[in-house]
Amino acid sequence: MTKARLEVRQAKIGDIRNIAALAKRVYEDFVPYTQSEIRGQLNNYREGCFVAFLDDELIGYCASIRIGGDKALRPHGWDEITGKGYGSRHDPNGDWLYGYELCVDPKTRGTRIGRRLYEERRKLAERLELKGIVFGGRMPNLSRQWRKVDGPQDYLDKVISGKIHDPVVRFQLANGFEPIGILKNYLPEDKRSRAFATHMVWRNPFVDQEASPKARVPRGVENVRVATCQLQARAVADFDEFMRQVRYFVDVAADYEADFILFPEMFTLMLLSAEEKELSPLESIERLSEYTPRIREALSEMALRFNINIIGGSHPTRMEDGDIHNVAMVCLRDGSIHEQEKIHPTPNEAYWWNIHGGDSVDVIQTDCGPVGVLICYDSEFPELARRLADEGARIIFVPFCTDSRQGYMRVRYCAAARAIENQVYVVMSGNVGNLPNVANMDIQYAQSCILTPCDFPFARDGIAAEASENVETLTISDVNLADLAWARAEGTVRNLADRRFDLYRIEWEQKGSGGDATDISGPPPTRQHGPGGG
């Protein structure tokens, strides 16, 4: 018995790189999908995404979301209906399956891969008892035939009657779809279709098309237990003593069966107390960066040993290009290690510590779903949290380091706003206490907390749990991820679904590593040391 050459299955996170490469081969006249967008498509509704492999090579991909007929059957644009390609407009209540992507490797066309992917969508719609499938289809020969037709509707009529050939429209008609109109300005960059699209529909014959939608998002339970460590600054004799303090809190959180533990930003500054003399800001950062391999190894070993996902606050790390970045080490209990760089160093970090900003922010896949990390000041830039939400994050961790109540409240208020506007949980962790002769640890202010959206399923004040001010402690709370799905579909407000893509959007530059965070103008910061968090 030989191995099957062709496999069609649900897409996996591990397929993202290959899907992006396929899109690049297929869409020579478009800007191809980024891995970030594909990650969002899979995280937001993986059940609607399928891939086709031939001889172990990915040759086909399609993406779909559920959406209500009030949106899917009225005029719309591609950005609006898909959340600009991230699939973030997915509605678990939706009674229609909306297909917004299907691509097949050009060298394998003729093997009916597209038909097989369409069939997977059809089987999904039938299994879920949806009313049908709808999408906007390209008309790639419209521009070539423009002078011979009286607009897009006339072109479509001539294709249907066989007077004009359009391979895409004919393919869709052959697969049981019927046009219900023309969508204007559907995909502005589709020059060959002159930005028009056919509004195509397949109606499920096994459901009553006149019946009112019966589904509501089930108020299920998908509990995740999170712990935030409000860490006391203390003098340590060496690296091992510092790690014993960290290990203590990891052990306690694991005993309480927490899925995550979050440590504060720059929590490793305590290591500088072991130095014989106080170091200058630049010397301090250089010395701390030397600990990076040992910290990474120690946190990873603890995550495996205690069966807990560790969000390692942040630590100054020298990158391959020689720059120092402020990096959160995320060590998962499966043994994998991920990193998230701070995108926006504060003026003090950039000026006194010469810390550079990173170039990308993306979700990290965990056994509890995708999560994101925004280090302190980054939480004050709403574009970053929105990108994480688009990629599917349901929990955003915010390690912070602030010396004053004003600085803390900046981070706290912004973190609460990120929880509300993205309908996610936000977990904060900060340092407390003071440590003489260590730059930026002279005074600390923190009240670590676990924040929620403000709606009926959540805590009354949007606070699942919070620590006492300026006291070392571990704060633990269960959060129900299923409540987020309910809120996004049926909540009092639906911030993600109600965005106006016809008015505004965010475009991300695709950069390499090494953003220049030290190019700051104006006078030096007033403080003479430290990051100046928040």
Short mmCIF file of C-alpha atoms in Angstrom, two decimals:
data_model
loop_
_atom_site.label_atom_id
_atom_site.label_comp_id
_atom_site.label_asym_id
_atom_site.label_seq_id
_atom_site.Cartn_x
_atom_site.Cartn_y
_atom_site.Cartn_z
CA MET A 1 0.00 0.00 0.00
CA THR A 2 1.45 3.36 -1.04
CA LYS A 3 1.06 6.68 0.73
CA ALA A 4 -1.69 9.02 -0.51
CA ARG A 5 -0.26 11.77 -2.68
CA LEU A 6 -3.04 14.30 -2.06
CA GLU A 7 -4.19 15.50 1.36
CA VAL A 8 -6.82 18.16 2.08
CA ARG A 9 -7.20 19.09 5.74
CA GLN A 10 -7.79 21.90 8.19
CA ALA A 11 -4.91 24.38 8.29
CA LYS A 12 -2.50 24.38 11.23
CA ILE A 13 -0.32 27.09 12.75
CA GLY A 14 2.70 25.20 11.44
CA ASP A 15 1.45 25.76 7.87
CA ILE A 16 1.69 29.57 8.06
CA ARG A 17 5.10 29.94 6.43
CA ASN A 18 4.13 27.66 3.54
CA ILE A 19 0.79 29.44 3.06
CA ALA A 20 2.57 32.79 2.86
CA ALA A 21 4.99 31.36 0.26
CA LEU A 22 2.05 30.00 -1.77
CA ALA A 23 0.27 33.37 -1.71
CA LYS A 24 3.45 35.05 -2.93
CA ARG A 25 3.65 32.65 -5.89
CA VAL A 26 -0.03 33.06 -6.77
CA TYR A 27 -0.51 36.81 -6.36
CA GLU A 28 2.15 38.34 -8.55
CA ASP A 29 -0.01 41.45 -9.13
CA PHE A 30 -1.00 41.90 -5.46
CA VAL A 31 0.81 42.53 -2.20
CA PRO A 32 0.81 38.98 -0.77
CA TYR A 33 -0.44 38.07 2.67
CA THR A 34 1.91 38.55 5.58
CA GLN A 35 2.43 35.76 8.07
CA SER A 36 0.72 38.02 10.62
CA GLU A 37 -2.47 38.12 8.55
CA ILE A 38 -2.46 34.36 8.00
CA ARG A 39 -1.86 33.82 11.71
CA GLY A 40 -4.95 35.92 12.39
CA GLN A 41 -7.01 33.97 9.86
CA LEU A 42 -6.19 30.69 11.57
CA ASN A 43 -6.50 31.95 15.14
CA ASN A 44 -9.80 33.73 14.53
CA TYR A 45 -11.52 30.79 12.81
CA ARG A 46 -9.28 27.84 12.09
CA GLU A 47 -12.29 25.63 11.41
CA GLY A 48 -12.91 27.61 8.21
CA CYS A 49 -9.33 27.39 6.86
CA PHE A 50 -8.17 24.47 4.72
CA VAL A 51 -4.96 23.50 2.96
CA ALA A 52 -4.20 21.05 0.16
CA PHE A 53 -0.91 19.15 -0.12
CA LEU A 54 0.31 17.25 -3.16
CA ASP A 55 3.38 15.07 -2.63
CA ASP A 56 3.95 16.86 0.70
CA GLU A 57 4.00 20.31 -0.95
CA LEU A 58 1.37 22.88 -0.01
CA ILE A 59 -0.44 23.80 -3.23
CA GLY A 60 -3.81 25.19 -2.12
CA TYR A 61 -5.33 27.28 0.65
CA CYS A 62 -8.73 28.73 1.46
CA ALA A 63 -9.97 30.83 4.37
CA SER A 64 -13.50 31.46 5.60
CA ILE A 65 -15.34 33.00 8.53
CA ARG A 66 -18.89 32.86 9.83
CA ILE A 67 -20.86 36.05 9.46
CA GLY A 68 -24.46 37.24 9.65
CA GLY A 69 -26.60 37.62 6.55
CA ASP A 70 -27.24 41.27 7.41
CA LYS A 71 -23.57 41.89 6.58
CA ALA A 72 -22.77 39.17 4.07
CA LEU A 73 -25.75 39.77 1.75
CA ARG A 74 -25.55 43.55 1.59
CA PRO A 75 -22.95 45.60 -0.33
CA HIS A 76 -19.55 45.52 1.33
CA GLY A 77 -15.82 45.66 0.70
CA TRP A 78 -13.18 43.01 1.30
CA ASP A 79 -11.36 44.95 4.03
CA GLU A 80 -14.59 45.63 5.87
CA ILE A 81 -15.93 42.08 5.80
CA THR A 82 -12.64 40.35 6.69
CA GLY A 83 -11.12 42.76 9.19
CA LYS A 84 -8.52 43.69 6.58
CA GLY A 85 -7.56 40.12 5.90
CA TYR A 86 -7.16 38.95 9.50
CA GLY A 87 -10.55 37.24 9.68
CA SER A 88 -11.23 39.24 12.84
CA ARG A 89 -14.85 39.94 11.85
CA HIS A 90 -15.67 36.28 12.47
CA ASP A 91 -19.01 35.97 14.24
CA PRO A 92 -19.64 32.66 16.06
CA ASN A 93 -23.37 33.42 15.63
CA GLY A 94 -23.09 33.97 11.88
CA ASP A 95 -25.53 31.94 9.80
CA TRP A 96 -23.46 32.24 6.59
CA LEU A 97 -19.96 31.04 5.77
CA TYR A 98 -18.01 33.80 4.07
CA GLY A 99 -15.16 32.70 1.82
CA TYR A 100 -12.57 35.45 1.51
CA GLU A 101 -9.54 33.59 0.19
CA LEU A 102 -8.84 30.72 -2.17
CA CYS A 103 -5.53 30.28 -3.95
CA VAL A 104 -4.01 27.37 -5.86
CA ASP A 105 -0.44 27.00 -7.03
CA PRO A 106 -0.41 27.91 -10.76
CA LYS A 107 1.69 24.88 -11.66
CA THR A 108 -0.97 22.49 -10.31
CA ARG A 109 -4.06 24.07 -11.83
CA GLY A 110 -6.12 21.54 -13.69
CA THR A 111 -5.95 19.03 -10.84
CA ARG A 112 -9.24 20.30 -9.38
CA ILE A 113 -7.66 21.48 -6.14
CA GLY A 114 -9.94 24.53 -6.07
CA ARG A 115 -13.01 22.30 -6.42
CA ARG A 116 -11.82 20.14 -3.52
CA LEU A 117 -11.33 23.20 -1.30
CA TYR A 118 -14.79 24.46 -2.23
CA GLU A 119 -16.13 21.07 -1.23
CA GLU A 120 -14.54 21.37 2.22
CA ARG A 121 -16.33 24.68 2.69
CA ARG A 122 -19.59 23.15 1.58
CA LYS A 123 -19.24 20.23 4.00
CA LEU A 124 -18.51 22.68 6.82
CA ALA A 125 -21.59 24.77 6.02
CA GLU A 126 -23.77 21.66 5.89
CA ARG A 127 -22.38 20.24 9.14
CA LEU A 128 -22.99 23.54 10.97
CA GLU A 129 -26.41 23.90 9.33
CA LEU A 130 -25.54 27.33 7.97
CA LYS A 131 -27.72 28.98 5.35
CA GLY A 132 -24.96 28.82 2.78
CA ILE A 133 -21.72 30.26 1.49
CA VAL A 134 -21.18 33.77 0.17
CA PHE A 135 -18.18 35.69 -1.18
CA GLY A 136 -17.02 38.37 -3.58
CA GLY A 137 -15.50 36.80 -6.68
CA ARG A 138 -12.91 38.35 -8.98
CA MET A 139 -13.60 39.11 -12.66
CA PRO A 140 -10.01 39.05 -13.96
CA ASN A 141 -10.88 39.59 -17.65
CA LEU A 142 -13.13 42.60 -17.02
CA SER A 143 -10.44 45.20 -17.62
CA ARG A 144 -9.45 43.58 -20.92
CA GLN A 145 -13.08 43.53 -22.10
CA TRP A 146 -14.06 46.91 -20.65
CA ARG A 147 -14.66 48.66 -23.97
CA LYS A 148 -16.78 45.80 -25.23
CA VAL A 149 -19.29 45.78 -22.38
CA ASP A 150 -21.67 48.19 -20.76
CA GLY A 151 -20.29 47.95 -17.22
CA PRO A 152 -19.63 45.02 -14.85
CA GLN A 153 -23.20 43.70 -14.82
CA ASP A 154 -23.24 43.47 -18.60
CA TYR A 155 -19.88 41.71 -18.46
CA LEU A 156 -21.25 39.20 -15.95
CA ASP A 157 -24.34 38.59 -18.09
CA LYS A 158 -22.17 37.92 -21.12
CA VAL A 159 -19.97 35.51 -19.16
CA ILE A 160 -23.06 33.63 -17.98
CA SER A 161 -24.42 33.43 -21.54
CA GLY A 162 -21.07 32.22 -22.85
CA LYS A 163 -20.31 35.29 -24.99
CA ILE A 164 -17.24 36.19 -22.90
CA HIS A 165 -14.87 33.82 -21.18
CA ASP A 166 -13.83 34.48 -17.57
CA PRO A 167 -12.12 31.48 -15.92
CA VAL A 168 -12.84 32.57 -12.34
CA VAL A 169 -16.53 33.34 -12.82
CA ARG A 170 -17.06 30.19 -14.87
CA PHE A 171 -15.38 28.12 -12.16
CA GLN A 172 -17.66 29.56 -9.50
CA LEU A 173 -20.77 29.00 -11.58
CA ALA A 174 -19.69 25.41 -12.25
CA ASN A 175 -19.42 24.86 -8.49
CA GLY A 176 -23.05 25.76 -7.85
CA PHE A 177 -22.74 29.45 -7.01
CA GLU A 178 -25.14 32.05 -8.35
CA PRO A 179 -24.52 35.80 -8.61
CA ILE A 180 -26.87 38.09 -6.69
CA GLY A 181 -25.25 41.36 -7.77
CA ILE A 182 -22.09 43.35 -8.26
CA LEU A 183 -19.93 44.63 -5.39
CA LYS A 184 -18.37 48.01 -6.10
CA ASN A 185 -14.91 48.96 -4.87
CA TYR A 186 -14.61 45.50 -3.34
CA LEU A 187 -10.85 45.16 -3.68
CA PRO A 188 -9.38 48.47 -4.91
CA GLU A 189 -6.01 46.90 -5.78
CA ASP A 190 -7.65 44.38 -8.13
CA LYS A 191 -6.98 46.34 -11.31
CA ARG A 192 -7.88 43.46 -13.62
CA SER A 193 -11.39 43.43 -12.13
CA ARG A 194 -11.45 47.22 -11.96
CA ALA A 195 -12.18 46.80 -8.21
CA PHE A 196 -15.54 45.11 -8.95
CA ALA A 197 -16.55 41.66 -7.72
CA THR A 198 -19.41 39.28 -8.33
CA HIS A 199 -21.53 38.79 -5.22
CA MET A 200 -21.75 34.98 -5.24
CA VAL A 201 -24.01 32.77 -3.12
CA TRP A 202 -24.53 29.06 -2.59
CA ARG A 203 -27.67 28.26 -0.59
CA ASN A 204 -27.65 25.20 1.63
CA PRO A 205 -30.53 22.97 0.45
CA PHE A 206 -30.72 21.25 3.82
CA VAL A 207 -31.81 24.28 5.88
CA ASP A 208 -34.86 26.53 5.83
CA GLN A 209 -33.68 29.75 4.21
CA GLU A 210 -36.55 31.72 5.77
CA ALA A 211 -35.90 30.59 9.32
CA SER A 212 -34.57 33.14 11.78
CA PRO A 213 -31.05 32.56 13.04
CA LYS A 214 -31.32 30.14 15.95
CA ALA A 215 -27.78 30.12 17.22
CA ARG A 216 -26.41 32.09 20.10
CA VAL A 217 -22.88 31.87 21.34
CA PRO A 218 -22.92 29.24 24.09
CA ARG A 219 -21.90 30.63 27.46
CA GLY A 220 -19.38 27.85 27.83
CA VAL A 221 -16.37 27.59 30.08
CA GLU A 222 -12.79 27.82 28.82
CA ASN A 223 -10.98 28.66 32.01
CA VAL A 224 -7.38 29.81 32.14
CA ARG A 225 -5.70 30.53 35.47
CA VAL A 226 -3.26 33.44 35.43
CA ALA A 227 -0.88 34.63 38.11
CA THR A 228 0.89 37.98 38.28
CA CYS A 229 3.95 38.38 40.49
CA GLN A 230 4.44 41.76 42.12
CA LEU A 231 8.14 41.40 42.87
CA GLN A 232 10.04 43.09 45.71
CA ALA A 233 13.42 44.61 44.85
CA ARG A 234 16.05 43.07 47.13
CA ALA A 235 19.81 42.76 47.20
CA VAL A 236 21.15 39.41 46.02
CA ALA A 237 24.60 37.96 46.40
CA ASP A 238 24.71 36.30 42.99
CA PHE A 239 22.71 34.90 40.09
CA ASP A 240 21.68 31.75 41.97
CA GLU A 241 20.15 33.72 44.83
CA PHE A 242 18.16 35.83 42.36
CA MET A 243 16.86 32.75 40.62
CA ARG A 244 15.81 31.21 43.93
CA GLN A 245 13.48 34.17 44.43
CA VAL A 246 12.02 33.72 40.96
CA ARG A 247 11.71 29.97 41.40
CA TYR A 248 9.81 30.43 44.67
CA PHE A 249 6.99 32.32 42.96
CA VAL A 250 6.95 29.96 39.99
CA ASP A 251 6.63 27.04 42.41
CA VAL A 252 3.76 28.68 44.32
CA ALA A 253 1.89 29.59 41.12
CA ALA A 254 2.33 26.02 39.88
CA ASP A 255 0.99 24.66 43.19
CA TYR A 256 -2.14 26.74 42.56
CA GLU A 257 -2.27 25.15 39.07
CA ALA A 258 -1.82 28.44 37.25
CA ASP A 259 -1.40 28.24 33.48
CA PHE A 260 0.67 31.45 33.30
CA ILE A 261 2.85 33.49 35.61
CA LEU A 262 3.91 37.03 34.66
CA PHE A 263 6.98 38.79 36.07
CA PRO A 264 7.67 42.56 35.89
CA GLU A 265 9.60 44.54 33.31
CA MET A 266 13.35 44.73 34.06
CA PHE A 267 12.91 42.37 37.02
CA THR A 268 16.50 41.25 36.46
CA LEU A 269 17.85 44.64 37.59
CA MET A 270 18.25 43.05 41.03
CA LEU A 271 21.29 41.24 39.66
CA LEU A 272 23.16 44.55 39.67
CA SER A 273 23.09 44.60 43.47
CA ALA A 274 25.70 41.83 43.36
CA GLU A 275 28.21 44.20 41.75
CA GLU A 276 31.02 45.56 43.92
CA LYS A 277 30.25 49.17 42.94
CA GLU A 278 27.34 51.05 41.40
CA LEU A 279 27.56 50.95 37.63
CA SER A 280 26.70 53.72 35.20
CA PRO A 281 23.50 53.25 33.13
CA LEU A 282 25.44 52.01 30.09
CA GLU A 283 27.65 49.74 32.20
CA SER A 284 24.55 48.36 33.94
CA ILE A 285 22.83 47.41 30.71
CA GLU A 286 26.01 45.85 29.34
CA ARG A 287 26.46 43.79 32.49
CA LEU A 288 22.85 42.64 32.55
CA SER A 289 22.94 41.57 28.90
CA GLU A 290 25.72 39.13 29.79
CA TYR A 291 23.21 37.17 31.90
CA THR A 292 20.85 36.59 28.96
CA PRO A 293 21.79 32.96 28.12
CA ARG A 294 21.63 31.90 31.77
CA ILE A 295 18.27 33.57 32.34
CA ARG A 296 16.79 32.03 29.21
CA GLU A 297 18.00 28.57 30.25
CA ALA A 298 16.81 28.92 33.84
CA LEU A 299 13.31 30.15 32.94
CA SER A 300 12.89 27.45 30.31
CA GLU A 301 13.94 24.75 32.77
CA MET A 302 11.45 26.07 35.34
CA ALA A 303 8.60 26.16 32.81
CA LEU A 304 9.20 22.50 31.99
CA ARG A 305 9.75 21.39 35.56
CA PHE A 306 6.76 23.19 37.09
CA ASN A 307 4.44 22.75 34.08
CA ILE A 308 3.63 26.44 33.76
CA ASN A 309 4.01 29.08 31.05
CA ILE A 310 6.40 31.80 32.23
CA ILE A 311 6.20 35.34 30.87
CA GLY A 312 9.67 36.48 31.89
CA GLY A 313 8.94 40.17 32.39
CA SER A 314 11.70 41.76 30.35
CA HIS A 315 15.48 41.76 30.27
CA PRO A 316 18.02 43.86 28.32
CA THR A 317 19.44 41.67 25.58
CA ARG A 318 22.15 42.27 23.01
CA MET A 319 20.87 41.40 19.54
CA GLU A 320 22.81 39.97 16.61
CA ASP A 321 23.36 43.45 15.16
CA GLY A 322 24.96 44.62 18.41
CA ASP A 323 22.06 46.76 19.66
CA ILE A 324 20.55 46.31 23.11
CA HIS A 325 16.79 45.63 23.14
CA ASN A 326 14.37 45.25 26.04
CA VAL A 327 13.08 41.71 25.56
CA ALA A 328 10.39 39.59 27.20
CA MET A 329 11.36 35.91 27.28
CA VAL A 330 8.26 33.72 27.04
CA CYS A 331 9.15 30.19 28.14
CA LEU A 332 6.33 27.71 27.59
CA ARG A 333 5.81 24.47 29.42
CA ASP A 334 6.33 22.49 26.22
CA GLY A 335 9.97 23.60 26.26
CA SER A 336 9.72 26.24 23.52
CA ILE A 337 11.16 29.73 24.03
CA HIS A 338 9.72 32.85 22.40
CA GLU A 339 10.72 36.48 22.60
CA GLN A 340 8.86 39.77 22.29
CA GLU A 341 10.90 42.95 22.04
CA LYS A 342 9.72 46.25 23.42
CA ILE A 343 8.72 48.37 20.43
CA HIS A 344 8.79 51.81 22.05
CA PRO A 345 11.62 52.52 24.50
CA THR A 346 10.82 55.45 26.76
CA PRO A 347 12.90 58.63 26.28
CA ASN A 348 14.95 57.70 29.34
CA GLU A 349 15.60 54.16 28.10
CA ALA A 350 16.73 55.42 24.73
CA TYR A 351 18.85 58.29 26.02
CA TRP A 352 20.52 56.92 29.15
CA TRP A 353 20.50 53.19 28.46
CA ASN A 354 20.82 53.30 24.65
CA ILE A 355 18.02 50.74 24.33
CA HIS A 356 16.66 50.27 20.81
CA GLY A 357 13.11 49.36 19.85
CA GLY A 358 12.04 46.17 18.13
CA ASP A 359 10.30 45.98 14.77
CA SER A 360 7.42 43.54 15.17
CA VAL A 361 4.74 42.49 17.59
CA ASP A 362 2.98 39.17 17.10
CA VAL A 363 0.98 36.67 19.10
CA ILE A 364 2.66 33.68 20.68
CA GLN A 365 0.91 30.34 20.34
CA THR A 366 0.44 28.57 23.68
CA ASP A 367 -1.49 25.56 24.91
CA CYS A 368 -4.12 28.05 26.14
CA GLY A 369 -4.42 29.80 22.77
CA PRO A 370 -2.61 32.80 21.30
CA VAL A 371 -1.37 35.46 23.72
CA GLY A 372 0.46 38.75 23.32
CA VAL A 373 3.03 40.74 25.29
CA LEU A 374 3.25 44.54 25.41
CA ILE A 375 6.09 45.77 27.59
CA CYS A 376 5.08 48.78 29.72
CA TYR A 377 5.15 51.85 27.41
CA ASP A 378 3.98 49.72 24.47
CA SER A 379 0.58 49.39 26.16
CA GLU A 380 0.10 53.13 25.57
CA PHE A 381 0.06 52.65 21.80
CA PRO A 382 -3.34 51.18 20.85
CA GLU A 383 -2.19 50.07 17.39
CA LEU A 384 -0.04 47.32 18.94
CA ALA A 385 -2.82 45.77 21.00
CA ARG A 386 -5.17 45.93 18.01
CA ARG A 387 -2.67 43.99 15.90
CA LEU A 388 -2.46 41.32 18.59
CA ALA A 389 -6.25 41.12 18.81
CA ASP A 390 -6.48 40.81 15.03
CA GLU A 391 -4.01 37.93 15.20
CA GLY A 392 -6.30 36.21 17.71
CA ALA A 393 -4.85 37.15 21.12
CA ARG A 394 -7.28 36.79 24.00
CA ILE A 395 -4.82 37.57 26.80
CA ILE A 396 -2.26 40.39 26.65
CA PHE A 397 0.49 40.46 29.27
CA VAL A 398 1.91 43.84 30.29
CA PRO A 399 5.07 43.70 32.43
CA PHE A 400 5.89 47.21 33.63
CA CYS A 401 8.43 49.16 35.67
CA THR A 402 7.30 52.53 37.05
CA ASP A 403 8.74 54.69 39.79
CA SER A 404 5.75 56.94 40.53
CA ARG A 405 2.00 56.67 40.82
CA GLN A 406 1.63 58.93 37.80
CA GLY A 407 3.73 56.59 35.69
CA TYR A 408 1.84 53.56 36.98
CA MET A 409 -1.55 55.11 36.27
CA ARG A 410 -0.54 55.88 32.70
CA VAL A 411 0.11 52.20 32.14
CA ARG A 412 -2.93 51.09 34.17
CA TYR A 413 -5.44 53.33 32.40
CA CYS A 414 -4.07 52.40 28.98
CA ALA A 415 -4.10 48.69 29.82
CA ALA A 416 -7.75 48.99 30.87
CA ALA A 417 -8.52 50.75 27.59
CA ARG A 418 -6.80 47.98 25.62
CA ALA A 419 -8.95 45.39 27.44
CA ILE A 420 -12.14 47.25 26.56
CA GLU A 421 -11.44 48.22 22.97
CA ASN A 422 -10.10 44.78 21.98
CA GLN A 423 -12.32 42.69 24.27
CA VAL A 424 -9.37 40.83 25.77
CA TYR A 425 -7.94 40.18 29.22
CA VAL A 426 -4.89 42.24 30.20
CA VAL A 427 -2.51 41.08 32.94
CA MET A 428 -0.10 43.60 34.53
CA SER A 429 2.95 42.95 36.70
CA GLY A 430 5.31 45.51 38.26
CA ASN A 431 8.27 45.86 40.64
CA VAL A 432 7.97 47.32 44.15
CA GLY A 433 10.39 48.52 46.82
CA ASN A 434 13.77 50.14 46.50
CA LEU A 435 17.34 49.01 45.95
CA PRO A 436 20.11 51.49 46.72
CA ASN A 437 23.04 51.76 44.31
CA VAL A 438 21.09 50.19 41.43
CA ALA A 439 19.98 52.60 38.73
CA ASN A 440 16.18 52.74 38.32
CA MET A 441 15.52 50.70 41.48
CA ASP A 442 15.70 53.60 43.93
CA ILE A 443 11.88 53.75 44.19
CA GLN A 444 9.15 51.65 42.58
CA TYR A 445 5.37 51.91 42.47
CA ALA A 446 3.05 49.12 41.38
CA GLN A 447 -0.38 47.62 41.87
CA SER A 448 -0.38 44.55 39.65
CA CYS A 449 -3.74 43.39 38.38
CA ILE A 450 -5.78 41.28 35.98
CA LEU A 451 -8.14 43.43 33.91
CA THR A 452 -11.22 42.46 31.91
CA PRO A 453 -13.54 44.06 29.37
CA CYS A 454 -16.42 45.96 30.96
CA ASP A 455 -19.59 44.02 30.21
CA PHE A 456 -22.02 41.74 32.01
CA PRO A 457 -20.04 38.45 32.06
CA PHE A 458 -17.01 40.13 33.62
CA ALA A 459 -16.06 41.71 36.93
CA ARG A 460 -18.20 44.74 37.74
CA ASP A 461 -15.32 47.25 37.59
CA GLY A 462 -13.34 45.45 34.90
CA ILE A 463 -10.89 44.10 37.52
CA ALA A 464 -10.74 40.33 37.94
CA ALA A 465 -8.11 40.66 40.69
CA GLU A 466 -5.52 43.14 41.90
CA ALA A 467 -2.68 43.24 44.39
CA SER A 468 -2.27 45.63 47.27
CA GLU A 469 -0.14 48.64 46.39
CA ASN A 470 3.62 48.30 46.81
CA VAL A 471 3.55 44.92 48.57
CA GLU A 472 5.27 41.82 47.26
CA THR A 473 2.60 39.25 46.46
CA LEU A 474 1.25 36.77 43.95
CA THR A 475 -2.20 37.56 42.57
CA ILE A 476 -4.14 34.74 40.91
CA SER A 477 -7.44 34.64 39.05
CA ASP A 478 -9.37 32.42 36.67
CA VAL A 479 -10.50 34.05 33.42
CA ASN A 480 -13.04 32.50 31.09
CA LEU A 481 -11.95 32.85 27.47
CA ALA A 482 -15.40 31.75 26.31
CA ASP A 483 -16.81 34.99 27.74
CA LEU A 484 -14.69 36.92 25.25
CA ALA A 485 -16.29 35.08 22.33
CA TRP A 486 -19.70 35.93 23.73
CA ALA A 487 -18.81 39.59 24.24
CA ARG A 488 -17.42 39.96 20.70
CA ALA A 489 -20.60 38.50 19.21
CA GLU A 490 -23.38 39.54 21.57
CA GLY A 491 -21.92 42.07 23.98
CA THR A 492 -23.36 45.48 24.79
CA VAL A 493 -20.63 46.91 22.54
CA ARG A 494 -18.67 45.02 19.86
CA ASN A 495 -15.54 47.02 19.29
CA LEU A 496 -13.80 44.62 16.93
CA ALA A 497 -16.85 43.97 14.77
CA ASP A 498 -17.99 47.60 14.58
CA ARG A 499 -14.79 49.11 13.18
CA ARG A 500 -15.23 51.41 10.16
CA PHE A 501 -12.81 50.02 7.61
CA ASP A 502 -14.35 52.39 5.06
CA LEU A 503 -12.90 55.29 7.09
CA TYR A 504 -9.67 54.09 8.68
CA ARG A 505 -7.21 51.24 8.83
CA ILE A 506 -3.69 50.43 10.01
CA GLU A 507 -0.93 49.56 7.56
CA TRP A 508 2.12 47.74 8.95
CA GLU A 509 5.55 48.11 7.44
CA GLN A 510 7.41 44.86 6.95
CA LYS A 511 10.86 45.59 8.36
CA GLY A 512 13.94 43.64 9.26
CA SER A 513 15.50 43.80 12.67
CA GLY A 514 17.20 46.81 14.08
CA GLY A 515 14.82 49.75 14.45
CA ASP A 516 16.60 52.97 15.36
CA ALA A 517 15.12 53.88 18.71
CA THR A 518 17.92 56.22 19.72
CA ASP A 519 17.13 58.92 17.18
CA ILE A 520 15.41 61.22 19.68
CA SER A 521 15.27 64.96 19.33
CA GLY A 522 14.92 67.70 21.91
CA PRO A 523 16.62 68.09 25.31
CA PRO A 524 17.71 65.06 27.34
CA PRO A 525 15.12 63.58 29.72
CA THR A 526 15.06 65.29 33.09
CA ARG A 527 15.79 62.10 35.01
CA GLN A 528 19.44 61.16 35.09
CA HIS A 529 19.04 57.38 35.09
CA GLY A 530 16.76 54.49 34.42
CA PRO A 531 14.11 53.60 31.88
CA GLY A 532 11.48 55.98 33.26
CA GLY A 533 8.72 53.45 32.70
CA GLY A 534 5.19 54.15 31.62
#
